[in-house]
Tab-separated table of C-alpha atoms in Angstrom:
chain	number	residue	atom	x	y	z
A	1	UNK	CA	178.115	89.997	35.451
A	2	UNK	CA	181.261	88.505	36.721
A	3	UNK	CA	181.897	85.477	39.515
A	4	UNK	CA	183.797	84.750	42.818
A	5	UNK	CA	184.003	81.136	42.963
A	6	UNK	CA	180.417	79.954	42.440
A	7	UNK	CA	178.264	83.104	43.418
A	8	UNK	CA	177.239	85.641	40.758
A	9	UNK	CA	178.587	89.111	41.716
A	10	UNK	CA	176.357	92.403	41.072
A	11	UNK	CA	176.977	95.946	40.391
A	12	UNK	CA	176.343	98.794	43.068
A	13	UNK	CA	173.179	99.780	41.149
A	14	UNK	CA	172.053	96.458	41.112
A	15	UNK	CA	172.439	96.137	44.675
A	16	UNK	CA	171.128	99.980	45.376
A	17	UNK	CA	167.690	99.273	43.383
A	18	UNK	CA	167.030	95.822	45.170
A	19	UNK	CA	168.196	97.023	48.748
A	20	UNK	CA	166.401	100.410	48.759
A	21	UNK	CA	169.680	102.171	49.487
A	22	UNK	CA	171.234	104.694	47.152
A	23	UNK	CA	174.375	104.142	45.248
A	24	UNK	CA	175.958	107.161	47.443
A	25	UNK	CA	174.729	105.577	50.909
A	26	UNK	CA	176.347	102.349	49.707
A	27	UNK	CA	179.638	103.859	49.574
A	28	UNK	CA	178.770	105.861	52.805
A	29	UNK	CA	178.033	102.137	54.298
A	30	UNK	CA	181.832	100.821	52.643
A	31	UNK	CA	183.745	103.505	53.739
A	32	UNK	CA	181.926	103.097	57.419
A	33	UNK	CA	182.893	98.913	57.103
A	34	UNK	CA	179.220	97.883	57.933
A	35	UNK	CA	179.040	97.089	53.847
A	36	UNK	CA	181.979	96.177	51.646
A	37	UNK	CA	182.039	95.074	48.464
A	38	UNK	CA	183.230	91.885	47.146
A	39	UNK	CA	185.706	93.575	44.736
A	40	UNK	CA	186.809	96.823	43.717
A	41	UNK	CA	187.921	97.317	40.279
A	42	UNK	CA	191.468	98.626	40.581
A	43	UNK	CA	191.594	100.762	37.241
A	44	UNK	CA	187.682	103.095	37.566
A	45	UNK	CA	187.451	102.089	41.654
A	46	UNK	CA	183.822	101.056	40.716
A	47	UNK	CA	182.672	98.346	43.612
A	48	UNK	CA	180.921	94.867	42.949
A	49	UNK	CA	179.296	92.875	45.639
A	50	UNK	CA	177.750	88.915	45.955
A	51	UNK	CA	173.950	88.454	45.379
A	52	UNK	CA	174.005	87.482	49.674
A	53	UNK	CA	175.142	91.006	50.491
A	54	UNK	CA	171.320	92.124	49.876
A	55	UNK	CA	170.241	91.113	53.286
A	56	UNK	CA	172.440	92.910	54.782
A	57	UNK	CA	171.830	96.040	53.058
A	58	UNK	CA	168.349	95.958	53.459
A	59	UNK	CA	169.179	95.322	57.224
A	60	UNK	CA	171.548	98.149	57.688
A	61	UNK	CA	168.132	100.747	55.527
A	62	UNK	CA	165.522	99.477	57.988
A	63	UNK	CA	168.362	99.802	61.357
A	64	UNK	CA	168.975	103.380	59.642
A	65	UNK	CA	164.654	103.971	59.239
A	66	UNK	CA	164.722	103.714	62.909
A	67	UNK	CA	167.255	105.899	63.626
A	68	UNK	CA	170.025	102.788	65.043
A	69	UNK	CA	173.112	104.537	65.404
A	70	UNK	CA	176.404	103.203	62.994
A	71	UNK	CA	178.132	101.603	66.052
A	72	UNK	CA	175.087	100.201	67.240
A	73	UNK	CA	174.505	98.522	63.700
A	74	UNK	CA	177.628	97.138	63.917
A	75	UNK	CA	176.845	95.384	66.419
A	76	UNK	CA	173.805	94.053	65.775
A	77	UNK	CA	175.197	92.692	62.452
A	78	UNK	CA	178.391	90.959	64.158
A	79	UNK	CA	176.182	87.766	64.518
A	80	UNK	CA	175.255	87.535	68.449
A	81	UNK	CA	171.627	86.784	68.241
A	82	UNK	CA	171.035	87.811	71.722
A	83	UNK	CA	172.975	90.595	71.809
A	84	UNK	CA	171.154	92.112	68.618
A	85	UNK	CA	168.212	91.794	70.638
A	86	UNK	CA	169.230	93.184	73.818
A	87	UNK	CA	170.689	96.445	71.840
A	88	UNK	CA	167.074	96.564	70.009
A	89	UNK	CA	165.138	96.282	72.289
A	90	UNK	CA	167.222	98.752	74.632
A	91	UNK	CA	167.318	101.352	71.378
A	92	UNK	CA	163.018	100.751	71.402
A	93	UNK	CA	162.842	101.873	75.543
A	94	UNK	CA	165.160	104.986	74.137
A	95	UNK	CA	162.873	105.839	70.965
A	96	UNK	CA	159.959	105.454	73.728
A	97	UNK	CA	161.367	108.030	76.394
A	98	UNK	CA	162.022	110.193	73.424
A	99	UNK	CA	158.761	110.056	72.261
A	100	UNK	CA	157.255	111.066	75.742
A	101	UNK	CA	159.736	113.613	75.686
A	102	UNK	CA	158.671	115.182	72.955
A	103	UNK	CA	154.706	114.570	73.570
A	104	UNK	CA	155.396	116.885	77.140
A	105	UNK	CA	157.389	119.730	74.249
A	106	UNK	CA	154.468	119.375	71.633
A	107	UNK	CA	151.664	120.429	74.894
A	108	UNK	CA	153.550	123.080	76.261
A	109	UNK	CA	154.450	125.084	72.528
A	110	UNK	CA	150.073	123.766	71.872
A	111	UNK	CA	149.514	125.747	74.946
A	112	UNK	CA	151.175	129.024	73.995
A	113	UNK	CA	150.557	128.970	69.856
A	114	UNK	CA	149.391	132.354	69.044
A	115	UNK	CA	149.742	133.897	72.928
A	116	UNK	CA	151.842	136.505	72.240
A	117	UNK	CA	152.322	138.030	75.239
A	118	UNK	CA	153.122	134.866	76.824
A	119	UNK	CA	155.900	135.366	79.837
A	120	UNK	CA	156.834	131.527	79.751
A	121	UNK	CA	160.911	131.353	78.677
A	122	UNK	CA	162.655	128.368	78.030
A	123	UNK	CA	166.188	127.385	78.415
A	124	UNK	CA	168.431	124.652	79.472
A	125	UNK	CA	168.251	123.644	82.904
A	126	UNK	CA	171.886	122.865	83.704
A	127	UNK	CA	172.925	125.995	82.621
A	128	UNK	CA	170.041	127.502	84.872
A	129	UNK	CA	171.819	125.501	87.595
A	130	UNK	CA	174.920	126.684	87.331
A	131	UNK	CA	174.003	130.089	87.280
A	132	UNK	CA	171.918	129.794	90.331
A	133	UNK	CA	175.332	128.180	91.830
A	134	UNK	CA	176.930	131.382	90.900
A	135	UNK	CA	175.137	133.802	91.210
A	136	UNK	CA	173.107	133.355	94.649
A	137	UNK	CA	176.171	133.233	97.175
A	138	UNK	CA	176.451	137.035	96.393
A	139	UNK	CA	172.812	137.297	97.790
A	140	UNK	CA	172.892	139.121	101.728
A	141	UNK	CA	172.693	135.934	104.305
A	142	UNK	CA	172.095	139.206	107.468
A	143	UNK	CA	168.748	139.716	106.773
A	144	UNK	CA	169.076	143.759	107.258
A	145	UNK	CA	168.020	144.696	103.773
A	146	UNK	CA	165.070	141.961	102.611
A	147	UNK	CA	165.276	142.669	98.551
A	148	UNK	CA	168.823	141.158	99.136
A	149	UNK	CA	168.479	138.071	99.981
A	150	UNK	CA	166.536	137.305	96.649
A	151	UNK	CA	168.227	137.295	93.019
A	152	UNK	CA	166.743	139.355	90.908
A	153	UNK	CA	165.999	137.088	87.694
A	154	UNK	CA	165.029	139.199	84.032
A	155	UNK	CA	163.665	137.875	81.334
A	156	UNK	CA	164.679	140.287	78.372
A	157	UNK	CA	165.486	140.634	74.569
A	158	UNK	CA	165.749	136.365	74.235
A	159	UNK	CA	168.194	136.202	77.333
A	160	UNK	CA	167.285	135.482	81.074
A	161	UNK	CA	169.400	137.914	83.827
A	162	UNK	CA	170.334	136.640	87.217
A	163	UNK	CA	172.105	139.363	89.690
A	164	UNK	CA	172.739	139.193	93.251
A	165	UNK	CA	174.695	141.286	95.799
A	166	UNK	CA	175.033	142.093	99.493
A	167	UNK	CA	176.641	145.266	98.779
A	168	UNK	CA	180.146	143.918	99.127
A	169	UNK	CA	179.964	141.649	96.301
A	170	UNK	CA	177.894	141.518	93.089
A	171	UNK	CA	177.342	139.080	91.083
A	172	UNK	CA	175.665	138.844	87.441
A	173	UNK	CA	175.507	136.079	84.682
A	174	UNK	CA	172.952	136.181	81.654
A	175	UNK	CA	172.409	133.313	79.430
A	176	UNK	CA	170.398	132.669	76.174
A	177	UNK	CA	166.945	131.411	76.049
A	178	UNK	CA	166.203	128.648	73.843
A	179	UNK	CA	162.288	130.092	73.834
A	180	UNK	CA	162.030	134.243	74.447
A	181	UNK	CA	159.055	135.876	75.767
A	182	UNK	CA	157.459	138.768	77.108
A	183	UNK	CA	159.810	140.543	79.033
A	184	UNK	CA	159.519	140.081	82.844
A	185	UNK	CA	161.382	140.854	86.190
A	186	UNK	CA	160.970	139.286	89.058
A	187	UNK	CA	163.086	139.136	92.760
A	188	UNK	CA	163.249	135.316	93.798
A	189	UNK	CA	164.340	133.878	97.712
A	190	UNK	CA	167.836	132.702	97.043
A	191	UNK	CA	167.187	129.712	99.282
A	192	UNK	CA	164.074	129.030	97.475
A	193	UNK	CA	166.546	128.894	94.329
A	194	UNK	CA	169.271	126.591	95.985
A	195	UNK	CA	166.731	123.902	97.119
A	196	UNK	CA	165.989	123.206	93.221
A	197	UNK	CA	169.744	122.425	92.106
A	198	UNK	CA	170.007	119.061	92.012
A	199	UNK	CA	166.551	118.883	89.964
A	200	UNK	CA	167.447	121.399	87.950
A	201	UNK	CA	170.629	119.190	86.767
A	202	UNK	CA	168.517	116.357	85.825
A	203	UNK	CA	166.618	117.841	83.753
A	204	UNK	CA	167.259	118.599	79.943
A	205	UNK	CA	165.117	122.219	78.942
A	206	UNK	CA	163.561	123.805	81.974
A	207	UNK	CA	160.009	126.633	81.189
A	208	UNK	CA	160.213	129.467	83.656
A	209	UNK	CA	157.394	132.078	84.361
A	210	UNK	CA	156.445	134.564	86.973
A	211	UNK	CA	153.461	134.015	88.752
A	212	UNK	CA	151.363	135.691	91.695
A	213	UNK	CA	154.080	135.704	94.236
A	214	UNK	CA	156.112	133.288	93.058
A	215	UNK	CA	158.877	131.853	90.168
A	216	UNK	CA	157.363	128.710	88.252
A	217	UNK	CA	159.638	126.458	86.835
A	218	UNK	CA	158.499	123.196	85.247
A	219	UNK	CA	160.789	120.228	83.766
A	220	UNK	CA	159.119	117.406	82.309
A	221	UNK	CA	156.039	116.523	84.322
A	222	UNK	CA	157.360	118.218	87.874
A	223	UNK	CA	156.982	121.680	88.916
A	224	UNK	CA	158.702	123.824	91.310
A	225	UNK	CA	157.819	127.277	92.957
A	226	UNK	CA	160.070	129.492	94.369
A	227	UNK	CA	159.139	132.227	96.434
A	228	UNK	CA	159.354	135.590	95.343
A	229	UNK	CA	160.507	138.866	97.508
A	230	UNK	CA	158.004	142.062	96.897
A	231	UNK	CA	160.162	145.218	96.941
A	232	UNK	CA	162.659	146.797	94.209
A	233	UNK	CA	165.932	145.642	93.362
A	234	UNK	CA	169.145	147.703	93.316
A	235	UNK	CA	169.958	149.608	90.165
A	236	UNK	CA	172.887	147.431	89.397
A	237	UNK	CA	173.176	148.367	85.813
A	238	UNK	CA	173.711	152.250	87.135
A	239	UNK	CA	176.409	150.975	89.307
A	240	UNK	CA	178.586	148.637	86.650
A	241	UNK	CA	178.093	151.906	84.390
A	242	UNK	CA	179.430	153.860	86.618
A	243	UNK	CA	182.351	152.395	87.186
A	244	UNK	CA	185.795	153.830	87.377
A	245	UNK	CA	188.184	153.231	84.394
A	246	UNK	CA	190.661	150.368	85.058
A	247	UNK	CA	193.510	151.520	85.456
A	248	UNK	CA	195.456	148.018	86.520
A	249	UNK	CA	193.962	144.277	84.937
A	250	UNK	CA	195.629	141.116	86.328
A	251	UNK	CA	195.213	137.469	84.903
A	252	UNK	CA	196.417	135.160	86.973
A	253	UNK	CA	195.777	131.084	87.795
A	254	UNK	CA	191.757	130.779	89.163
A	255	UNK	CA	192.991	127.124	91.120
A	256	UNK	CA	195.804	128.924	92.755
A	257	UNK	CA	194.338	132.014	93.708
A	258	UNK	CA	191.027	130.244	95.617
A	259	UNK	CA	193.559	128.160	97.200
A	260	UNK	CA	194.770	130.935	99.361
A	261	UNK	CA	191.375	131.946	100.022
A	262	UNK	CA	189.031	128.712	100.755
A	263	UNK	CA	188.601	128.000	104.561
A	264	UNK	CA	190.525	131.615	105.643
A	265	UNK	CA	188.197	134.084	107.366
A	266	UNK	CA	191.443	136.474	107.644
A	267	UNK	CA	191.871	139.334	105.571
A	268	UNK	CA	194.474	138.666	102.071
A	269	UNK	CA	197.129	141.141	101.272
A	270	UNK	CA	197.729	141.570	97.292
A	271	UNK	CA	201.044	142.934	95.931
A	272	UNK	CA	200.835	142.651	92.071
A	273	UNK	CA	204.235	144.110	90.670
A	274	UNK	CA	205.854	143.032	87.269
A	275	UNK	CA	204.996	139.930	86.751
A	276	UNK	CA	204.242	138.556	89.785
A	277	UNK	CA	201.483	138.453	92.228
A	278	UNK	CA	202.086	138.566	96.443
A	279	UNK	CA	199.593	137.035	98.294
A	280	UNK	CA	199.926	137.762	102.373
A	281	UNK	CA	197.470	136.569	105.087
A	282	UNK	CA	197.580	137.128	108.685
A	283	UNK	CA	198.725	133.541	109.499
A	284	UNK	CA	202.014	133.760	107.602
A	285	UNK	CA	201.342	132.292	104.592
A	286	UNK	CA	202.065	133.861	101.698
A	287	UNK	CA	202.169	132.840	97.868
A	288	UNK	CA	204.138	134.239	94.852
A	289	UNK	CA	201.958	133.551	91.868
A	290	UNK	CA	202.474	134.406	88.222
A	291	UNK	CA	200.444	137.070	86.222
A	292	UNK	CA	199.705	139.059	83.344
A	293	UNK	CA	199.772	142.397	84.620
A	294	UNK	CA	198.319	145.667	82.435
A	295	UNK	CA	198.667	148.807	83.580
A	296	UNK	CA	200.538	149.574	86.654
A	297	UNK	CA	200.928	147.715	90.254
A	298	UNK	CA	198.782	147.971	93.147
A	299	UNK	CA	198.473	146.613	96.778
A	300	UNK	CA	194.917	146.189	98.122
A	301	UNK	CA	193.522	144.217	100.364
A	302	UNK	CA	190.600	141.675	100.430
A	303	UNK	CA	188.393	139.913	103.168
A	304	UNK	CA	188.968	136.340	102.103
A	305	UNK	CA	185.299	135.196	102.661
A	306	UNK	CA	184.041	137.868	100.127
A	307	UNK	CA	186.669	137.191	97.387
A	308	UNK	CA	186.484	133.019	97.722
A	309	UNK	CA	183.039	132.464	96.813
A	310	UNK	CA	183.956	135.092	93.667
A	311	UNK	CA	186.454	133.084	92.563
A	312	UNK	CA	185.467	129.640	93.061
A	313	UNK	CA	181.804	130.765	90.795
A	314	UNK	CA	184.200	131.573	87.836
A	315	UNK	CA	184.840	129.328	84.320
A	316	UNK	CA	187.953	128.284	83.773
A	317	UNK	CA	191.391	128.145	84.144
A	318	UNK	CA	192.266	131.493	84.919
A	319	UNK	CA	190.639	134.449	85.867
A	320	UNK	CA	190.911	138.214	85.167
A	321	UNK	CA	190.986	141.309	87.969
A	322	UNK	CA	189.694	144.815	86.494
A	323	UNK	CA	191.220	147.212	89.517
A	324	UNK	CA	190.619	151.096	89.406
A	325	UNK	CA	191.564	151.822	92.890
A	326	UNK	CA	192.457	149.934	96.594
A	327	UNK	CA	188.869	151.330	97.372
A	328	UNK	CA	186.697	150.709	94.663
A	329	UNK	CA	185.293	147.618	93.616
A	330	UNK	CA	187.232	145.331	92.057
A	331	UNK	CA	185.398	143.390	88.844
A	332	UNK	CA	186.431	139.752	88.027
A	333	UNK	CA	185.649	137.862	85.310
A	334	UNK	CA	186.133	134.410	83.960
A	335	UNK	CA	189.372	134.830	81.051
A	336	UNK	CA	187.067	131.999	79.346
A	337	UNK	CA	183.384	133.551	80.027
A	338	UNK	CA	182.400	136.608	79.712
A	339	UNK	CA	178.641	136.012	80.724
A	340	UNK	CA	179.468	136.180	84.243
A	341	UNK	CA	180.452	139.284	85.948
A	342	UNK	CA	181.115	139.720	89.679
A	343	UNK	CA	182.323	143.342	91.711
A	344	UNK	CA	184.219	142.497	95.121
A	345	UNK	CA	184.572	145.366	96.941
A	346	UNK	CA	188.013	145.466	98.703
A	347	UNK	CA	188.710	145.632	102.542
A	348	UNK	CA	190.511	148.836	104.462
A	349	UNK	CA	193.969	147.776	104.068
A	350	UNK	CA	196.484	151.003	105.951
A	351	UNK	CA	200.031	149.813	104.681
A	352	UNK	CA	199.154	149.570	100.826
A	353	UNK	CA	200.480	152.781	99.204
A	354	UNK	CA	198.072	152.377	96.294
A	355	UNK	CA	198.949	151.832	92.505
A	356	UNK	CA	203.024	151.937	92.227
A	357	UNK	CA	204.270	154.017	89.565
């Protein structure tokens, strides 16, 4: 044993036997500041501390049985009595909610042990929010055709499917399930699906099901049903398969781009030669934005409240335009994210000559 001034100092075993805490999460708690020795020998590095240290140590163990987090420790061990006790007692309300938490988790997977052919999926609900946000704008606001003013929603293969179109745009985003199922397909009102947004986003994990005319979705103790539209979706696998090869891909600035296109109801001229794309509209504005252009130029045209919406949904700083022809749909995708996929089809446009050689 060896002394600093009048208290007794005591080796890192010492302290690890009496404290509870192992020789390794002592020099965890030194390196981390909350516990450091009283000397270090300089030639084998091997730490010492005083006798007093103990409390502490056993402190820090029982913070750590209960799950305190390292800055939070800190804290409490600075020496404001009533600040130790506001952060415990606020770190027992958290331990509580968790607990609740996880007592709703524990009955729903109690409910569906050994049920197979169960068709509830779970995921996260903010990312079910934002793909709602994405996707459902591309649903049909006319009324003509019924099926399209739902999104179709699949459950399938551990990933949940949301698609949407009103035949001049088409949008689809898939996203992994954090629970599969049964597979399951099932047309939902898009209205139905924006009236649920802001819930969705304060929620954490989010159980979705089919039902007898209707989507279920449940978040905690609330549940939500959305209607559901009875009549058969558009084959919109068939039509991204069939899809003419690109022949021209631009990536250009996302922020830019929907600048030119939010609040116009005009149509928008594109030019895309070299490196550089032309914007026009009808009210004499007109842009010159940089690109990344593959393949070839092009003019084409596009009605500005079809493309906006397309290009406000996608991730990210910039955004990439898959072009086979001025008259075929036009597929645009986030450069960042490729789970979301959207077809604009272009407008009639009779001064663009096409793809320039």
């Amino acid at each position: 044993m060896t002394e600093i001034g009048s208290e007794e100092l005591i080796t890192i075993g010492v302290l690890a036997r009496a404290s509870g805490l192992t020789p390794s999460a002592l020099r965890f708690y030194d390196d981390c500041g909350l516990l450091v020795p009283a000397r270090v020998d300089g030639a084998t590095g091997y730490r010492y501390y005083r006798e007093s240290q103990c409390v502490r140590a056993v402190m820090i163990r029982q913070l750590r049985g209960i799950a305190v987090p390292l800055e939070v420790i800190s804290e409490i061990l600075a020496g404001d009595v009533e600040q130790a006790a506001r952060l415990l007692d606020a770190h027992v309300l958290e331990l509580r909610r968790q607990a609740d938490e996880a007592a709703v988790v524990a009955r729903r997977i109690k409910s569906t042990i050994g049920d197979e052919a169960t068709w509830q999926t779970v995921l996260s609900a903010a990312t079910l929010a934002a793909a709602i946000d994405q996707v459902r704008s591309a649903a049909d606001r006319t009324g003509e055709i019924p099926v399209l003013a739902g999104v179709l929603i699949e459950a399938s293969a551990g990933l949940l499917t949301l698609t949407a179109t009103d035949r001049y745009r088409l949008s689809t985003r898939t996203m992994a399930l954090s629970r599969p199922a049964a597979d399951w397909s099932l047309v939902v009102d898009a209205t139905d699906l924006a009236s649920i947004g802001s819930w969705l986003r304060e929620a954490e994990e989010v159980t979705v099901a089919p039902a007898a005319g209707a989507l279920v979705l449940v978040a905690g103790d609330i549940e939500h049903r959305c209607r559901t539209i009875d009549d058969s979706f558009p084959d919109y696998r068939a039509m991204l398969a069939g899809l003419a090869p690109v022949r021209t891909r631009v990536l250009v600035i996302r922020d830019r781009l929907l600048d030119m296109t939010e609040g116009y109801d005009g149509t928008i001229i594109f030019s895309v030669e070299a490196a550089e794309l032309i914007l026009s509209r009808a009210d004499g504005r007109t842009e010159r934005l940089p690109v990344t252009l593959t393949g070839p130029g092009i003019d084409l045209a596009f009605a500005a409240t079809t493309l906006s919406p397309a290009i406000r949904a996608a991730l990210g700083p910039e955004i990439m335009l898959d072009i086979a022809a001025p008259d075929l749909p036009v597929l645009i995708r986030s450069a960042t994210d490729g789970d979301l996929t959207t077809l604009v089809m272009p407008t009639a446009h009779p001064n663009s000559k096409g793809h320039k050689v």
